Coordinates of C-alpha atoms in Angstrom, one line a residue:
Chain T
M1 CA 36.1 0.5 -10.9
L2 CA 38.0 -2.4 -9.3
S3 CA 35.3 -2.9 -6.8
R4 CA 32.7 -3.1 -9.6
I5 CA 34.6 -5.8 -11.4
R6 CA 34.8 -7.7 -8.1
R7 CA 31.1 -7.4 -7.6
I8 CA 30.4 -8.8 -11.1
L9 CA 33.0 -11.5 -10.7
R10 CA 32.0 -12.8 -7.3
P11 CA 28.8 -14.7 -8.4
F12 CA 30.8 -16.5 -11.1
L13 CA 33.5 -17.4 -8.6
G14 CA 30.7 -18.8 -6.3
I15 CA 29.4 -20.9 -9.2
A16 CA 32.9 -22.0 -10.2
F17 CA 33.5 -23.2 -6.6
F18 CA 30.2 -25.1 -6.6
I19 CA 31.2 -26.8 -9.9
L20 CA 34.6 -27.7 -8.5
L21 CA 32.9 -29.3 -5.4
W22 CA 30.5 -31.2 -7.7
H23 CA 33.4 -32.4 -9.8
L24 CA 35.4 -33.6 -6.8
A25 CA 32.4 -35.4 -5.3
T26 CA 31.7 -37.3 -8.6
L27 CA 35.3 -38.0 -9.6
G28 CA 35.5 -41.2 -11.7
N29 CA 31.8 -41.6 -12.0
K30 CA 30.3 -43.0 -15.2
R31 CA 27.0 -41.7 -16.7
T32 CA 25.0 -44.5 -15.1
D33 CA 26.1 -43.1 -11.8
V34 CA 25.7 -39.5 -10.4
A35 CA 27.4 -37.7 -13.3
G36 CA 30.0 -35.0 -12.9
P37 CA 29.9 -31.5 -14.6
Y38 CA 31.7 -32.6 -17.8
L39 CA 29.4 -35.6 -18.3
T40 CA 26.4 -33.5 -17.6
L41 CA 27.5 -31.0 -20.3
L42 CA 27.8 -33.9 -22.7
G43 CA 24.4 -35.1 -21.5
L44 CA 23.0 -31.6 -22.2
R45 CA 24.3 -31.9 -25.8
D46 CA 22.6 -35.3 -26.2
L47 CA 19.4 -33.9 -24.7
L48 CA 19.5 -31.1 -27.3
L49 CA 20.2 -33.6 -30.1
Q50 CA 17.2 -35.8 -29.1
G51 CA 15.1 -32.8 -30.0
V52 CA 12.5 -33.2 -27.2
L53 CA 14.0 -30.7 -24.8
L54 CA 12.1 -27.7 -26.2
K55 CA 8.9 -29.6 -26.3
N56 CA 9.3 -30.6 -22.6
I57 CA 10.2 -27.1 -21.6
V58 CA 7.1 -25.7 -23.4
A59 CA 4.9 -28.4 -21.7
S60 CA 6.1 -27.4 -18.2
V61 CA 6.0 -23.7 -18.8
F62 CA 2.5 -24.1 -20.3
R63 CA 1.2 -25.9 -17.3
V64 CA 2.7 -23.4 -14.9
A65 CA 1.4 -20.5 -16.9
W66 CA -2.2 -21.8 -16.9
G67 CA -2.3 -22.9 -13.3
F68 CA -0.6 -19.8 -12.0
A69 CA -2.7 -17.4 -14.1
L70 CA -6.0 -19.0 -13.0
A71 CA -4.9 -19.0 -9.4
A72 CA -4.0 -15.3 -9.6
L73 CA -7.4 -14.6 -11.3
V74 CA -9.3 -16.2 -8.5
G75 CA -6.9 -15.7 -5.6
I76 CA -6.3 -11.9 -5.9
P77 CA -10.0 -10.9 -5.8
L78 CA -10.6 -13.4 -3.0
G79 CA -7.6 -12.2 -1.1
L80 CA -8.8 -8.6 -1.5
A81 CA -12.2 -9.5 0.0
L82 CA -10.7 -11.6 2.9
G83 CA -8.3 -8.8 3.7
R84 CA -11.0 -6.1 3.7
F85 CA -13.9 -7.8 5.4
A86 CA -13.4 -9.3 8.8
V87 CA -16.5 -11.4 8.5
L88 CA -15.4 -13.1 5.3
N89 CA -11.9 -13.6 6.8
Q90 CA -13.4 -15.3 9.9
L91 CA -15.5 -17.5 7.6
F92 CA -13.0 -18.5 4.9
N93 CA -9.6 -18.1 6.4
P94 CA -9.7 -21.3 8.5
P95 CA -10.4 -23.7 5.5
V96 CA -7.7 -21.8 3.4
Q97 CA -5.2 -22.2 6.2
I98 CA -6.0 -25.9 6.7
L99 CA -5.7 -26.7 2.9
R100 CA -2.6 -24.6 2.4
P101 CA 0.0 -26.8 4.1
I102 CA -1.2 -29.9 2.2
S103 CA 1.4 -30.6 -0.5
P104 CA -0.2 -30.3 -3.9
I105 CA 1.4 -33.6 -4.7
A106 CA -1.0 -35.2 -2.2
W107 CA -3.8 -34.1 -4.5
L108 CA -2.4 -36.1 -7.4
P109 CA -4.8 -39.1 -7.0
I110 CA -7.8 -36.8 -6.8
A111 CA -6.5 -34.7 -9.8
T112 CA -6.1 -37.8 -12.0
L113 CA -9.4 -39.1 -10.9
L114 CA -11.1 -35.9 -11.8
F115 CA -9.2 -34.9 -14.9
G116 CA -7.3 -38.0 -15.9
R117 CA -9.6 -38.9 -18.8
V118 CA -10.0 -35.3 -20.0
R119 CA -7.9 -34.8 -23.1
W120 CA -6.8 -31.4 -24.0
F121 CA -3.4 -30.5 -25.6
D122 CA -1.9 -33.5 -23.9
P123 CA -3.6 -36.1 -21.8
S124 CA -3.5 -35.3 -18.1
D125 CA -2.5 -31.7 -18.8
L126 CA -5.5 -30.6 -16.8
A127 CA -4.5 -32.7 -13.8
A128 CA -1.1 -31.0 -13.7
I129 CA -2.6 -27.6 -14.2
F130 CA -5.0 -28.4 -11.4
L131 CA -2.1 -29.2 -9.1
I132 CA -0.3 -25.9 -10.1
F133 CA -3.5 -24.0 -9.5
L134 CA -3.8 -25.5 -5.9
A135 CA -0.1 -24.8 -5.2
S136 CA -0.5 -21.2 -6.3
F137 CA -4.1 -20.4 -5.2
F138 CA -3.7 -20.7 -1.4
S139 CA -0.4 -18.8 -1.4
I140 CA -1.7 -16.0 -3.6
T141 CA -4.9 -15.6 -1.6
T142 CA -3.1 -15.5 1.7
S143 CA -0.4 -13.1 0.6
T144 CA -3.0 -10.8 -1.0
A145 CA -5.2 -10.8 2.2
S146 CA -2.2 -9.9 4.3
A147 CA -1.2 -7.1 1.8
V148 CA -4.7 -5.6 2.1
A149 CA -4.6 -5.8 5.9
N150 CA -1.3 -3.8 5.9
I151 CA -2.6 -0.9 3.7
E152 CA -2.2 2.4 5.5
T153 CA -5.4 3.6 7.1
K154 CA -5.0 7.1 5.5
Y155 CA -5.5 5.7 2.0
V156 CA -8.7 3.9 3.0
R157 CA -10.0 6.9 4.8
S158 CA -9.1 9.3 2.0
A159 CA -11.1 7.2 -0.4
Q160 CA -14.1 7.0 2.1
N161 CA -13.9 10.7 2.6
L162 CA -14.0 11.4 -1.2
G163 CA -17.1 9.1 -1.5
V164 CA -15.3 6.3 -3.4
T165 CA -16.8 2.9 -2.5
G166 CA -17.6 -0.5 -3.8
L167 CA -15.9 -1.8 -7.0
R168 CA -14.3 1.5 -7.7
F169 CA -12.7 1.5 -4.2
A170 CA -11.5 -2.1 -4.8
T171 CA -9.9 -1.4 -8.2
K172 CA -8.7 2.1 -7.7
V173 CA -7.5 2.1 -4.1
L174 CA -7.3 -1.4 -2.5
L175 CA -5.6 -3.2 -5.4
P176 CA -3.0 -0.5 -6.2
A177 CA -2.3 0.2 -2.5
A178 CA -1.6 -3.5 -2.0
M179 CA 0.2 -4.0 -5.3
P180 CA 3.8 -4.0 -4.1
Q181 CA 3.2 -6.7 -1.6
I182 CA 0.9 -8.7 -4.0
L183 CA 3.7 -8.7 -6.5
T184 CA 6.2 -10.1 -4.0
G185 CA 3.6 -12.8 -3.1
L186 CA 3.2 -13.6 -6.8
R187 CA 7.0 -13.9 -7.3
I188 CA 7.4 -16.3 -4.4
T189 CA 4.3 -18.3 -5.5
L190 CA 5.7 -18.6 -9.1
G191 CA 8.8 -20.2 -7.5
I192 CA 6.6 -22.7 -5.7
A193 CA 4.6 -23.5 -8.8
W194 CA 7.8 -24.2 -10.7
V195 CA 9.0 -26.6 -8.0
V196 CA 5.6 -28.3 -8.0
V197 CA 5.2 -28.8 -11.8
V198 CA 8.4 -30.9 -11.9
A199 CA 7.2 -33.1 -9.1
A200 CA 3.7 -33.4 -10.7
E201 CA 5.2 -34.4 -14.0
M202 CA 7.0 -37.3 -12.3
L203 CA 3.8 -39.3 -12.3
G204 CA 1.4 -40.2 -15.0
V205 CA 2.5 -37.7 -17.6
S206 CA 4.4 -38.2 -20.8
S207 CA 5.9 -34.7 -21.3
G208 CA 7.5 -31.9 -19.4
L209 CA 10.8 -31.5 -17.6
G210 CA 9.7 -33.8 -14.7
F211 CA 8.9 -36.5 -17.2
Q212 CA 12.3 -35.8 -18.8
V213 CA 14.1 -36.5 -15.5
N214 CA 12.1 -39.7 -14.9
D215 CA 12.5 -40.9 -18.5
A216 CA 16.3 -40.4 -18.4
R217 CA 16.5 -42.3 -15.1
N218 CA 14.6 -45.2 -16.6
N219 CA 17.2 -45.4 -19.4
L220 CA 19.9 -45.2 -16.8
R221 CA 21.2 -42.0 -18.3
Y222 CA 22.1 -40.0 -15.2
D223 CA 24.0 -37.5 -17.2
I224 CA 20.7 -36.5 -18.8
V225 CA 19.0 -36.5 -15.5
L226 CA 21.5 -34.0 -14.3
A227 CA 21.3 -32.0 -17.5
A228 CA 17.5 -31.7 -17.1
M229 CA 18.0 -30.6 -13.5
V230 CA 20.3 -27.8 -14.7
V231 CA 17.7 -26.7 -17.3
I232 CA 15.0 -26.7 -14.6
G233 CA 17.2 -24.5 -12.4
L234 CA 18.0 -22.1 -15.2
I235 CA 14.4 -21.7 -16.2
G236 CA 13.4 -21.1 -12.6
L237 CA 16.0 -18.4 -12.4
L238 CA 14.6 -16.8 -15.5
L239 CA 11.1 -16.8 -14.2
D240 CA 12.2 -15.3 -10.9
A241 CA 14.2 -12.6 -12.8
A242 CA 11.2 -11.7 -14.9
M243 CA 8.9 -11.3 -11.9
R244 CA 11.6 -9.3 -10.1
S245 CA 11.8 -6.8 -13.0
I246 CA 8.0 -6.4 -13.0
E247 CA 8.2 -5.8 -9.3
K248 CA 11.0 -3.3 -9.6
A249 CA 9.3 -1.4 -12.4
E250 CA 6.2 -1.0 -10.2
L251 CA 8.2 0.0 -7.1
T252 CA 10.2 2.6 -9.1
R253 CA 7.1 4.2 -10.5
R254 CA 5.7 4.5 -7.0
G255 CA 9.0 6.1 -5.8
I256 CA 9.6 3.3 -3.3
L257 CA 12.8 2.4 -5.2
R258 CA 14.9 5.1 -6.7
A259 CA 15.2 5.0 -10.5
N260 CA 18.8 4.8 -11.6
Chain W
M1 CA -17.6 40.5 9.1
S2 CA -21.2 41.4 8.7
G3 CA -23.5 40.0 11.3
P4 CA -23.1 36.7 13.2
S5 CA -22.1 33.7 11.1
P6 CA -24.3 30.6 11.6
V7 CA -22.7 27.7 13.6
K8 CA -21.1 25.1 11.3
I9 CA -19.8 22.6 13.8
R10 CA -21.3 22.0 17.2
V11 CA -19.7 19.7 19.7
E12 CA -21.4 19.3 23.2
G13 CA -20.4 17.0 26.0
L14 CA -18.6 14.6 23.7
F15 CA -17.2 11.4 25.3
K16 CA -15.2 8.8 23.5
E17 CA -14.0 5.5 25.0
F18 CA -11.7 2.9 23.4
R19 CA -12.3 -0.7 24.5
T20 CA -9.1 -2.5 25.3
K21 CA -8.4 -5.9 27.0
K22 CA -7.9 -4.1 30.3
G23 CA -11.3 -2.3 30.0
A24 CA -12.5 1.0 28.7
V25 CA -10.0 3.8 28.3
S26 CA -11.6 7.3 28.0
V27 CA -9.9 9.5 25.4
L28 CA -12.4 12.4 25.3
E29 CA -14.1 13.5 28.5
G30 CA -16.8 16.0 27.8
V31 CA -15.5 18.1 24.9
D32 CA -17.4 21.3 24.0
L33 CA -16.6 23.3 20.9
E34 CA -18.4 25.5 18.4
V35 CA -17.0 26.5 15.0
L36 CA -18.7 29.2 12.9
T37 CA -19.1 29.1 9.1
G38 CA -16.0 30.3 7.4
E39 CA -14.1 30.4 10.7
F40 CA -10.5 29.1 11.2
V41 CA -10.3 27.3 14.5
A42 CA -7.1 25.6 15.9
I43 CA -7.0 22.9 18.6
V44 CA -3.7 22.8 20.5
G45 CA -2.7 20.5 23.3
P46 CA 0.1 18.2 24.4
S47 CA 0.6 15.0 22.6
G48 CA -1.8 12.3 23.8
C49 CA -4.5 14.7 24.9
G50 CA -7.0 13.3 22.3
K51 CA -7.0 16.2 19.9
S52 CA -6.5 13.9 16.8
T53 CA -9.2 11.5 18.1
L54 CA -11.5 14.5 18.4
L55 CA -10.8 15.5 14.8
N56 CA -11.3 11.9 13.6
C57 CA -14.7 11.9 15.4
I58 CA -15.8 15.2 13.9
A59 CA -14.8 13.9 10.4
G60 CA -16.9 10.8 10.9
F61 CA -14.0 8.3 10.9
E62 CA -14.6 7.2 14.5
K63 CA -17.8 6.7 16.4
T64 CA -18.3 8.7 19.6
T65 CA -19.5 7.1 22.8
T66 CA -21.9 9.8 24.0
G67 CA -22.6 13.5 23.4
T68 CA -23.8 15.8 20.6
L69 CA -21.9 16.2 17.4
L70 CA -23.6 18.3 14.7
I71 CA -22.5 19.7 11.4
D72 CA -25.0 22.1 9.7
G73 CA -27.4 21.0 12.4
A74 CA -27.3 17.3 11.4
P75 CA -25.6 14.5 13.4
V76 CA -22.3 13.2 11.9
T77 CA -22.6 9.5 11.1
Q78 CA -20.0 9.0 8.4
P79 CA -17.3 10.9 6.4
S80 CA -18.6 13.1 3.6
R81 CA -17.2 14.8 0.5
K82 CA -18.5 18.1 2.0
R83 CA -15.9 17.9 4.7
V84 CA -12.4 16.7 3.7
F85 CA -9.6 15.5 5.9
V86 CA -6.0 16.5 5.2
F87 CA -3.7 13.9 6.7
Q88 CA -0.5 14.3 8.7
E89 CA 1.7 12.6 6.2
T90 CA 0.0 13.2 2.9
G91 CA -2.9 10.9 2.1
I92 CA -2.6 11.4 -1.7
F93 CA -2.3 8.2 -3.7
P94 CA 1.3 7.4 -4.8
W95 CA 0.0 5.3 -7.7
L96 CA -1.9 8.2 -9.4
T97 CA -0.5 11.3 -11.1
V98 CA -1.2 14.8 -9.7
S99 CA -4.3 15.4 -11.9
E100 CA -5.6 11.9 -11.2
N101 CA -5.2 12.6 -7.5
V102 CA -6.9 16.0 -7.6
G103 CA -9.8 14.6 -9.7
F104 CA -10.2 11.4 -7.6
G105 CA -13.4 12.5 -5.8
L106 CA -15.0 13.8 -9.0
F107 CA -15.9 10.3 -10.5
D108 CA -19.5 11.3 -10.9
R109 CA -18.8 14.3 -13.1
S110 CA -18.3 14.3 -16.9
A111 CA -14.7 14.1 -18.1
K112 CA -14.9 17.6 -19.4
E113 CA -16.3 19.1 -16.2
R114 CA -13.7 17.1 -14.2
D115 CA -10.8 18.4 -16.3
G116 CA -11.9 22.0 -15.7
I117 CA -12.2 21.6 -12.0
V118 CA -8.8 19.8 -11.8
A119 CA -7.1 22.5 -13.8
K120 CA -8.6 25.3 -11.6
N121 CA -7.5 23.7 -8.4
V122 CA -4.1 22.7 -9.6
A123 CA -3.6 26.4 -10.5
L124 CA -5.0 27.5 -7.1
V125 CA -2.2 25.6 -5.3
G126 CA 0.4 26.6 -7.8
L127 CA 1.2 23.2 -9.4
E128 CA 0.8 24.0 -13.1
G129 CA 3.2 22.0 -15.2
F130 CA 3.2 19.1 -12.7
E131 CA -0.2 17.6 -13.7
K132 CA 1.4 14.4 -15.1
A133 CA 4.0 13.9 -12.3
Y134 CA 3.7 11.1 -9.8
P135 CA 3.9 12.0 -6.1
A136 CA 7.3 10.3 -5.8
E137 CA 8.7 13.0 -8.1
L138 CA 7.4 15.9 -5.9
S139 CA 8.8 17.5 -2.8
G140 CA 7.1 17.3 0.6
G141 CA 5.5 20.7 0.2
M142 CA 4.3 20.0 -3.3
K143 CA 2.6 16.7 -2.1
Q144 CA 0.8 18.7 0.6
R145 CA -0.4 21.1 -2.1
V146 CA -1.8 18.2 -4.1
E147 CA -3.7 17.1 -1.1
F148 CA -5.2 20.6 -0.6
A149 CA -6.2 20.7 -4.3
R150 CA -7.8 17.3 -3.9
A151 CA -9.7 18.4 -0.9
L152 CA -10.8 21.7 -2.6
A153 CA -11.8 20.0 -5.9
V154 CA -14.8 18.2 -4.4
E155 CA -16.2 21.6 -3.4
S156 CA -16.0 20.7 0.3
D157 CA -17.0 23.5 2.7
V158 CA -15.0 22.2 5.7
L159 CA -11.3 21.3 5.8
F160 CA -10.0 19.1 8.7
L161 CA -6.2 19.6 9.1
D162 CA -4.5 17.0 11.3
E163 CA -1.0 18.4 11.9
P164 CA -0.7 18.8 8.1
F165 CA 2.8 20.2 8.3
G166 CA 4.2 17.8 10.9
A167 CA 6.3 15.9 8.3
L168 CA 7.8 18.9 6.6
D169 CA 11.1 20.6 7.3
A170 CA 11.0 24.0 9.1
F171 CA 11.3 26.2 5.9
T172 CA 8.7 24.3 4.0
R173 CA 6.4 24.3 7.0
L174 CA 6.6 28.1 7.1
E175 CA 5.9 28.3 3.4
M176 CA 2.9 25.9 3.7
R177 CA 1.4 27.9 6.6
R178 CA 1.4 31.0 4.4
E179 CA -0.1 28.9 1.6
I180 CA -3.0 27.5 3.8
A181 CA -3.7 31.1 5.1
R182 CA -3.9 32.3 1.4
I183 CA -6.1 29.3 0.4
W184 CA -8.4 29.9 3.4
K185 CA -8.7 33.6 2.5
A186 CA -9.3 32.9 -1.2
T187 CA -12.0 30.1 -0.7
G188 CA -13.7 31.0 2.6
K189 CA -13.8 27.4 3.8
T190 CA -14.4 26.5 7.4
C191 CA -11.1 25.2 8.8
L192 CA -10.4 23.1 11.8
L193 CA -6.7 22.6 12.5
V194 CA -5.2 20.2 15.1
T195 CA -1.6 20.9 16.0
H196 CA 0.8 20.8 18.9
D197 CA 2.6 23.9 17.7
V198 CA 1.1 26.9 19.5
E199 CA 2.8 29.4 17.2
E200 CA 1.3 27.7 14.1
A201 CA -2.1 27.8 15.7
L202 CA -1.8 31.6 16.5
E203 CA -0.5 32.4 13.1
L204 CA -3.5 30.8 11.3
A205 CA -6.6 30.7 13.5
D206 CA -9.3 33.1 14.5
R207 CA -9.7 31.2 17.7
V208 CA -7.4 28.7 19.5
A209 CA -9.0 26.0 21.6
V210 CA -6.6 24.6 24.2
M211 CA -7.0 21.0 25.1
T212 CA -5.8 19.4 28.3
R213 CA -4.9 15.8 29.0
R214 CA -6.6 15.2 32.3
P215 CA -9.5 15.6 31.9
A216 CA -9.3 15.3 28.1
R217 CA -11.5 18.3 27.1
I218 CA -11.2 21.8 25.8
A219 CA -10.3 23.9 28.8
K220 CA -9.9 27.3 27.3
V221 CA -10.7 29.1 24.0
V222 CA -8.4 32.1 23.0
D223 CA -9.6 34.7 20.6
V224 CA -6.9 35.8 18.3
N225 CA -7.8 39.4 17.4
L226 CA -4.6 40.1 15.4
S227 CA -4.5 41.5 11.9
R228 CA -3.2 39.2 9.1
P229 CA -0.5 38.5 7.9
R230 CA 0.6 37.8 11.4
D231 CA 4.0 38.4 12.9
S232 CA 5.2 36.0 15.7
D233 CA 7.5 38.8 17.0
D234 CA 4.6 41.1 17.6
P235 CA 4.3 41.7 21.4
A236 CA 0.5 41.0 21.3
F237 CA 1.2 37.7 19.5
R238 CA 3.8 36.8 22.1
A239 CA 1.5 37.7 24.9
L240 CA -1.1 35.3 23.6
K241 CA 1.5 32.6 23.1
D242 CA 2.8 33.1 26.7
G243 CA -0.7 33.0 28.0
I244 CA -1.3 29.5 26.4
F245 CA 2.0 28.1 27.6
D246 CA 1.3 29.4 31.1
F247 CA -2.2 27.9 31.0
L248 CA -0.7 24.5 30.1
G249 CA 2.0 24.9 32.7
V250 CA 4.8 24.7 30.2
E251 CA 8.2 26.2 31.1
R252 CA 9.1 28.4 28.1
R253 CA 12.8 28.8 28.6
V254 CA 15.3 26.1 27.4

């Protein structure tokens, strides 16, 4: 019982320690300087009172959702094919591996050139979605391909032996066999996408949490800059927790994790 | 048995080489083997003698280098639903339920027909009541039963058993040996078992083929003319076992 309380308390203790360090490092700062925890809390209140926070959160999540979903839709089937067929892998893996280490932010000029004048829900939404797509696509494709390459031979042979081939083989054997590793890849990728969306919104966009950070800086409100950063962190944490619970449910059903 | 059974599997002068960076490594060096229809043949040998590779070749999973390999008189080029492989650590799919696993090879049948065949084979292996369970909820022996049911459901006429009881505990292994003996008797399938357990081979098979490591070929075939169910304490059983151990040059006492 006591050890359980300790286990629950420790993360809070860690956060409290971090806030204390933050407080000490910013002692005596005004809100035009790097704000301390108390000023940040007040900044968060102001941010909420401004009434644009929710709109900016929705804008960022919306861009990530579209870019990430499109990347999964294209990247998972492509990854399955690359992992399964050596010829395709030899042909298409090199370009994927060369494009992958290019920061999606470097694509920004091209993205605005291509999509800058397209108006959808918000001008330049498409450019940001394009960047999220790029950030997610290479990562999802690569992790899916390696998931497929690691499938146990006996599953592939069982399917062959029972005459299951083609699309049926891909959807009924390849995809489910690779699913645990694909889900881990998706979770890590979603984390990358969330990092990238904020960076992408720093330039040429007028909504989103990245814009919020920039806007607050332009008004010399560093308390709001920090408040927005805290919001970004908390939403990232929520996205990760959501992906983790999907992953856990799948692994439990498969008996890889024990149900409790 | 009435009259001679036709030959089901014929292997003659089979060679298999694996190419590695250091050159070709030969794994099978002139294997000869004949299995009759409905016969239960076991291949025993020390680990690394190539017996699993031989089974993988006969099942069509691996290409042979040279030699003859015929099933029902036709060369084996790829795996077939007529000849199903039972894997060492169960090859059933953990993402499907028991019935979905058993019916997996029946995708070209109508739903009604499939349900009937699945129910029949689930009953045959004694898993009624577990149709909706996932493999993770089953014991090792039960998973093995699911795999047998899946292999039988496609109306295969040959079963390849690659150390199917290797991952089970000693008690379950004994139970599953009785189970496979019963299934073999009830269905009349041709069975080819690979094992390193001489006792297991003698308990189950009509004939035991003994494989050696160098050269990697079948060096001796032992007829097991013992009545079933078999008793490993029977002197005749022990004599056969001692004969195989002596042939392989294995010291029996610990």
